[in-house]
Amino acid sequence: MATEADRALPRFPDGFLWGVATSAHQIEGAAEEREASVWDVFTARPGRVKDGSTAAVACDHYHRYREDVALLAGLGVDAYRFSVSWPRVNSPGGLDFYDRLVDELCAAGVRPVPTLFHWDLPASLDWLQRDTAARFADHAAVVAARLGDRVTTWITLNEPAEHTLLGHAIGVHAPGERLLFDALPVAHHQLLAHGLAVRALRAAGAADIGIANSHSPVRPASGDPADVEAAGFYDVLLNRLFAEPVLLGRYPDPMVELMPADAQADLEAVAEPVDWYGVNYYAPARVGAPGSGGAPSGGPPLPDGLPFRLREIEGRPVTDSGWPVVPEGLTDLLTGFHERYGDRLPPVVVTENGCSCEGIDDQERIAYLDAHVRALHDALEAGVDVRGYFVWSLLDNFEWAEGYARRFGLVHVDRDTLERTPKSSYHWFRNQLRARR
Ligand code: BGC
């Protein structure tokens, strides 16, 4: 019987962008060579990271970036999505590092795709403050002035939804605030930061700009009207709240009055047109009303008092993170966006997709990626204009509050020696990429 490893993937259009993704705080290390971020402060507090680890060394990518770029070149990807650490950019010599990294990528024929914010906010800043949005636009301008001669494709923010929910509403990520709905200004200030950064990047000559938002198709736990209503509200919070200001220039109705008073006046800036829309997809969400039956999902531990509960999706394999494997959720998500937003949806790029599992012979990861790339192709055939796909992640890395206990890499990183060993999934992806050239 043919395994996933033997089967060729369906053909994607010429010019489709294949890549892998990482983020600065999760791989760089060299924490002493930059100012502190909210994540350094958070991980220093006991009990916040499951294995008690920090990202002070992480994968030491800061010192080993040449080896990592060689791994990218060996893989044969078109593009590499990494993030630029704002605290490092603020520190002496910080931009020099990204300068060297971009040169190395260009020399290897890999397109650099920097994300300007992937959760590691300078510890001196706070997204509850509106001014942080303007500071972010300054950061974008500084990075673009330095790298813009070689970088054409930019990502403003990574997953403002998760950063708001996990970091500010329920406090399981940095900065560890538990504000519940009082965290909504954090969502708005990030969206404003996105729009102002798009303007700053355009002023610096950038022509290919997107955002990487996390989205999941949301299914009600049952046909009971209370579950349907709860699922609808969760869909607003996770999906529409972050897509509609960017794509339509408005907040979805139920949220308008919950947003800061000055939010309406900012929407023109928030909706500054993007060239493409990035979607990070891992799994769908099944949602019920409080008091509805069913086991809890493997998702984040939401406190009582919220008008919804995340429920287990039954009958599916789960990854080491406890997330169900539902490839067709990616097709549903993208076709759903296409139907909902029509010609207001620019071309889509899947900016993250992947799974955590153990082992160097990682057949589960191959099966996951194979199935999700096929599901992506189904979305393409259904008429969604999909332009690229990035695997999360190149390396096993610092998985936030899970520490190093969850491995998402195509390349294994030994925690003692930091030695890199390409896994079976790396070889599978390389062979798939070679076959299409
Ligand atoms: C984030 C990554 C994270 C991955 C797996 C995404 O939400 O952008 O930083 O490692 O999911 O949890």
XYZ file of C-alpha atoms and ligand atoms in Angstrom:
449
model
C 0.000 0.000 0.000
C 1.366 3.426 -0.908
C 2.107 5.621 2.123
C 1.817 9.399 2.255
C 5.560 9.519 1.806
C 5.264 7.903 -1.654
C 2.294 9.822 -3.014
C 2.919 12.898 -5.148
C 0.970 15.952 -4.066
C -1.481 17.531 -6.538
C -0.126 20.233 -8.840
C -0.359 23.862 -7.775
C -0.154 26.795 -10.209
C 3.250 28.025 -11.363
C 4.583 30.668 -9.028
C 2.863 29.149 -5.969
C 5.081 29.969 -2.994
C 6.287 27.054 -0.835
C 7.942 27.928 2.430
C 8.570 27.246 6.093
C 8.077 29.576 9.059
C 9.702 30.377 12.425
C 9.663 33.280 14.865
C 12.452 35.208 16.555
C 11.693 34.530 20.208
C 11.173 30.824 19.521
C 14.521 30.176 17.812
C 17.061 32.989 18.125
C 18.365 32.762 21.715
C 21.144 35.328 22.339
C 18.780 37.020 24.781
C 21.655 38.890 26.434
C 22.357 40.671 23.145
C 19.013 42.441 23.069
C 16.706 44.305 25.417
C 14.027 42.314 27.256
C 10.654 41.418 25.810
C 7.406 40.690 27.634
C 8.199 36.998 27.108
C 11.483 37.254 29.043
C 9.604 38.824 31.949
C 6.832 36.234 31.763
C 9.088 33.167 31.596
C 11.087 34.427 34.592
C 7.947 34.014 36.738
C 7.755 30.520 38.251
C 5.136 28.162 36.862
C 4.384 30.088 33.671
C 6.185 27.723 31.272
C 5.395 24.041 31.719
C 8.953 22.673 31.730
C 10.338 25.767 33.468
C 12.448 26.589 30.405
C 13.167 29.979 28.828
C 14.113 31.102 25.331
C 17.441 32.558 26.457
C 19.261 30.092 24.172
C 16.361 28.490 22.249
C 17.905 27.066 19.034
C 20.767 29.572 19.141
C 19.726 30.527 15.620
C 21.283 33.956 16.198
C 24.716 32.307 16.062
C 23.806 29.361 13.800
C 21.747 31.127 11.146
C 24.157 30.088 8.370
C 23.592 26.425 9.164
C 19.835 27.041 9.263
C 19.828 28.830 5.911
C 21.775 25.872 4.486
C 18.959 23.618 5.764
C 16.421 25.856 3.979
C 18.435 25.731 0.775
C 18.714 21.929 1.071
C 14.961 21.716 1.535
C 14.439 23.702 -1.661
C 11.755 26.085 -0.358
C 10.990 29.263 -2.285
C 10.559 31.390 0.835
C 11.377 31.603 4.523
C 9.028 33.345 6.952
C 10.890 34.533 10.068
C 10.185 37.322 12.504
C 12.175 40.407 13.332
C 12.480 40.818 17.093
C 11.462 44.369 18.004
C 13.592 44.276 21.204
C 16.608 43.228 19.111
C 16.010 45.970 16.558
C 16.028 48.403 19.504
C 19.421 47.079 20.646
C 22.890 47.914 19.320
C 23.819 45.637 16.419
C 20.334 44.120 16.269
C 19.507 45.196 12.731
C 22.921 43.983 11.600
C 21.815 40.448 12.419
C 18.761 40.679 10.120
C 20.930 42.276 7.471
C 23.246 39.244 7.552
C 20.326 36.809 7.617
C 18.661 38.457 4.610
C 21.937 38.461 2.673
C 22.422 34.783 3.435
C 18.874 33.964 2.311
C 19.218 35.941 -0.915
C 22.527 34.233 -1.682
C 20.806 30.851 -1.165
C 17.948 31.832 -3.498
C 15.340 31.802 -0.699
C 12.922 34.738 -0.515
C 13.013 36.422 2.924
C 9.523 37.039 4.349
C 9.879 38.919 7.647
C 7.065 39.320 10.171
C 7.440 42.561 12.100
C 5.750 41.369 15.307
C 5.414 37.805 16.571
C 4.436 38.346 20.230
C 7.818 39.444 21.701
C 6.863 43.035 22.531
C 9.623 45.136 24.137
C 9.067 44.857 27.911
C 8.813 48.655 28.124
C 5.713 48.685 25.892
C 2.109 47.628 26.413
C -0.617 46.967 23.818
C -3.217 48.426 26.174
C -1.660 51.791 25.310
C -2.846 53.248 22.019
C 0.561 54.829 21.428
C 2.097 51.372 20.961
C 0.440 51.306 17.533
C 2.342 54.429 16.444
C 5.552 53.026 17.895
C 5.033 49.885 15.827
C 4.737 51.945 12.652
C 8.096 53.558 13.554
C 9.563 50.069 14.051
C 8.242 49.029 10.608
C 9.818 52.112 9.025
C 13.200 51.442 10.667
C 13.279 47.809 9.519
C 12.082 48.667 6.002
C 14.747 51.365 5.651
C 17.408 48.773 6.421
C 16.105 45.657 4.643
C 13.781 47.078 1.995
C 16.406 46.955 -0.756
C 16.302 43.117 -0.585
C 12.977 42.298 1.088
C 9.885 42.604 -1.093
C 7.336 40.578 0.903
C 6.346 41.715 4.399
C 4.041 40.516 7.163
C 2.933 43.065 9.741
C 1.597 41.015 12.675
C 1.348 37.401 13.668
C -1.969 36.279 15.154
C -3.230 39.323 17.036
C -6.210 37.128 18.064
C -4.050 34.631 19.968
C -1.881 37.371 21.435
C -5.006 39.131 22.732
C -6.750 36.004 23.996
C -3.843 34.032 25.438
C -1.673 36.944 26.578
C -4.151 39.557 27.752
C -7.574 37.924 28.249
C -6.723 34.623 29.961
C -3.064 35.156 30.869
C -1.485 31.859 29.789
C 0.964 33.710 27.514
C 2.981 36.897 28.062
C 2.295 39.412 29.413
C 0.042 37.188 31.552
C -2.934 39.524 32.015
C -6.386 38.121 32.812
C -8.603 40.922 31.556
C -11.238 38.870 29.706
C -13.288 41.318 27.606
C -11.336 44.269 28.984
C -8.516 42.987 26.751
C -10.364 44.222 23.621
C -8.315 47.454 23.355
C -5.297 45.169 22.822
C -7.030 43.753 19.750
C -7.848 47.208 18.421
C -4.385 48.665 19.059
C -2.756 45.756 17.231
C -5.135 46.174 14.284
C -4.374 49.888 14.207
C -0.649 49.049 14.427
C -1.107 46.778 11.418
C -2.737 49.523 9.336
C -0.187 52.173 10.306
C 2.638 49.736 9.526
C 1.155 49.023 6.079
C 1.297 52.785 5.431
C 4.898 52.983 6.696
C 5.961 50.032 4.550
C 4.271 51.504 1.471
C 6.008 54.820 2.099
C 9.275 52.853 2.100
C 8.373 51.362 -1.308
C 7.053 47.936 -0.247
C 4.638 46.390 -2.731
C 3.790 43.000 -1.255
C 2.314 43.200 2.243
C 0.107 40.874 4.277
C -0.919 39.963 7.815
C -0.870 36.470 9.398
C -4.146 35.893 11.253
C -5.118 32.680 13.028
C -8.456 31.287 11.962
C -10.501 28.159 12.592
C -13.830 27.164 11.134
C -16.238 27.108 14.084
C -18.842 24.372 14.420
C -21.628 24.286 17.027
C -21.428 21.337 19.424
C -25.032 20.432 18.538
C -28.074 21.812 16.745
C -29.402 23.202 20.027
C -30.050 26.954 19.519
C -27.955 27.789 22.615
C -24.947 25.953 21.142
C -25.491 27.565 17.731
C -25.590 31.011 19.348
C -22.458 30.317 21.420
C -20.618 29.084 18.308
C -21.695 32.183 16.383
C -20.277 34.436 19.082
C -16.996 32.505 19.188
C -16.769 32.836 15.389
C -17.123 36.605 15.796
C -14.360 36.708 18.406
C -11.860 34.438 16.693
C -12.502 35.067 13.020
C -14.597 38.118 12.210
C -13.141 40.489 14.816
C -9.703 40.227 13.221
C -10.632 39.775 9.548
C -13.398 42.361 9.062
C -11.635 45.540 10.201
C -8.789 44.655 7.799
C -10.905 43.459 4.864
C -14.116 45.491 5.224
C -13.075 48.454 7.372
C -15.589 47.695 10.110
C -16.005 45.716 13.294
C -18.666 42.996 13.265
C -21.912 44.265 14.809
C -21.823 42.514 18.169
C -18.375 43.946 18.871
C -18.840 47.593 17.912
C -19.953 48.791 21.323
C -17.352 46.715 23.162
C -14.426 48.342 21.357
C -12.654 51.491 22.599
C -14.550 54.725 21.922
C -11.986 55.955 19.377
C -11.948 52.679 17.417
C -14.454 53.728 14.725
C -12.338 56.680 13.680
C -9.311 54.411 13.187
C -10.963 51.975 10.817
C -9.826 53.727 7.663
C -6.229 53.222 8.760
C -6.860 49.630 9.871
C -8.302 48.823 6.433
C -5.310 50.131 4.493
C -5.345 47.639 1.588
C -3.112 44.573 1.851
C -1.772 42.637 -1.121
C -2.676 39.263 0.344
C -4.245 37.819 3.456
C -2.329 35.288 5.582
C -4.145 32.482 7.368
C -2.591 30.301 10.075
C -4.588 27.070 10.384
C -4.129 24.203 12.818
C -7.587 22.807 13.712
C -11.278 23.732 13.753
C -13.161 24.716 16.905
C -16.280 22.969 18.236
C -18.197 25.274 20.496
C -21.138 24.885 22.862
C -22.994 27.046 25.340
C -21.949 26.966 29.015
C -23.611 23.934 30.587
C -23.758 22.035 27.278
C -22.473 18.454 27.358
C -19.278 16.972 25.956
C -15.631 16.705 26.918
C -13.511 19.878 26.899
C -11.282 20.452 23.881
C -7.490 20.202 24.007
C -7.406 23.975 23.421
C -6.558 26.723 25.911
C -8.082 26.498 29.414
C -10.814 29.136 29.222
C -12.111 30.423 32.569
C -15.738 30.071 33.631
C -17.946 33.062 32.995
C -17.463 33.218 29.219
C -20.579 32.721 27.072
C -19.108 29.649 25.293
C -17.196 26.417 25.941
C -14.681 24.734 23.625
C -15.637 21.091 23.115
C -13.704 18.048 21.982
C -13.923 17.081 18.295
C -14.495 13.352 18.562
C -13.285 10.540 16.361
C -10.119 12.223 15.101
C -6.469 11.567 15.799
C -4.926 14.266 17.978
C -1.449 15.749 17.791
C 0.899 15.919 20.796
C -0.601 19.349 21.499
C -4.004 17.670 21.909
C -5.365 19.304 18.749
C -7.585 17.216 16.438
C -6.365 16.527 12.909
C -9.097 17.830 10.574
C -7.586 18.622 7.160
C -10.915 19.439 5.509
C -11.263 22.198 8.126
C -8.710 24.109 6.032
C -10.844 23.715 2.897
C -13.965 24.776 4.819
C -12.191 27.757 6.333
C -10.912 29.082 3.006
C -14.065 28.432 1.001
C -16.048 29.985 3.884
C -13.909 33.145 3.739
C -14.266 33.229 -0.037
C -18.066 33.067 0.274
C -18.242 35.536 3.170
C -15.937 38.227 1.781
C -16.137 37.716 -1.994
C -13.982 40.166 -3.920
C -12.994 41.945 -0.691
C -10.755 38.948 0.079
C -7.356 39.417 -1.561
C -5.265 36.378 -2.570
C -4.710 34.084 0.411
C -1.443 32.631 1.699
C -1.418 29.897 4.365
C 1.255 31.450 6.558
C 1.343 28.561 9.107
C 0.221 24.953 9.208
C 1.831 22.011 10.983
C 1.690 19.687 13.971
C 3.637 18.650 17.040
C 4.843 15.064 17.314
C 7.883 13.255 18.648
C 10.612 11.407 16.795
C 12.907 11.803 13.853
C 10.922 9.324 11.761
C 7.867 11.572 12.068
C 5.300 9.769 9.920
C 2.430 11.549 11.726
C 3.773 14.889 10.530
C 4.065 13.624 6.952
C 0.467 12.377 7.103
C -0.689 15.719 8.584
C 1.090 17.853 5.984
C 0.137 15.610 3.069
C -3.547 15.755 4.035
C -3.521 19.521 4.620
C -1.796 20.311 1.325
C -4.472 18.205 -0.427
C -7.171 20.077 1.496
C -5.586 23.345 0.372
C -5.686 22.134 -3.212
C -9.396 21.390 -2.786
C -9.901 25.029 -1.762
C -7.997 26.152 -4.849
C -10.182 23.966 -7.063
C -13.265 25.418 -5.362
C -12.175 28.857 -6.580
C -10.156 30.325 -3.681
C -7.146 32.289 -4.932
C -4.436 30.640 -2.793
C -0.888 31.760 -3.528
C 1.354 30.066 -0.958
C 1.805 27.597 1.898
C 4.251 27.772 4.822
C 4.920 24.823 7.131
C 5.202 25.593 10.830
C 8.064 25.064 11.581
C 11.621 24.657 10.270
C 13.074 23.740 13.678
C 11.861 22.236 16.953
C 11.712 25.381 19.063
C 10.452 27.187 22.171
C 6.724 26.473 22.015
C 5.715 29.351 24.299
C 4.021 28.181 27.544
C 4.680 24.566 26.531
C 8.434 25.170 26.613
C 10.414 22.631 24.582
C 7.947 19.806 25.262
C 6.194 20.203 21.901
C 8.155 19.618 18.716
C 6.848 21.234 15.526
C 10.050 21.089 13.421
C 10.877 19.467 10.099
C 14.344 19.471 11.686
C 15.001 17.943 15.108
C 17.024 20.062 17.541
C 18.839 18.203 20.311
C 18.156 20.123 23.536
C 21.646 19.456 24.949
C 23.881 19.918 21.931
C 21.504 21.957 19.681
C 22.549 19.656 16.866
C 20.134 19.794 13.927
C 18.920 16.518 12.344
C 16.489 16.633 9.411
C 13.463 14.418 10.131
C 11.632 12.139 7.691
C 9.190 15.009 7.067
C 12.072 17.238 5.924
C 13.072 14.614 3.333
C 9.424 14.129 2.320
C 8.896 17.876 1.789
C 12.190 18.208 -0.107
C 11.239 15.342 -2.437
C 7.805 16.879 -3.038
C 9.382 20.229 -3.872
C 11.953 18.643 -6.158
C 9.310 16.682 -8.033
C 7.588 19.891 -9.097
C 10.666 21.526 -10.562
C 2.029 30.606 16.456
C 3.378 29.933 16.608
C 3.204 28.649 17.426
C 2.286 27.723 16.655
C 2.054 26.381 17.324
C 0.908 29.655 16.144
O -0.226 30.047 16.860
O 2.114 31.638 15.506
O 4.260 30.820 17.215
O 4.417 28.041 17.724
O 1.031 28.336 16.505
O 1.426 26.548 18.556
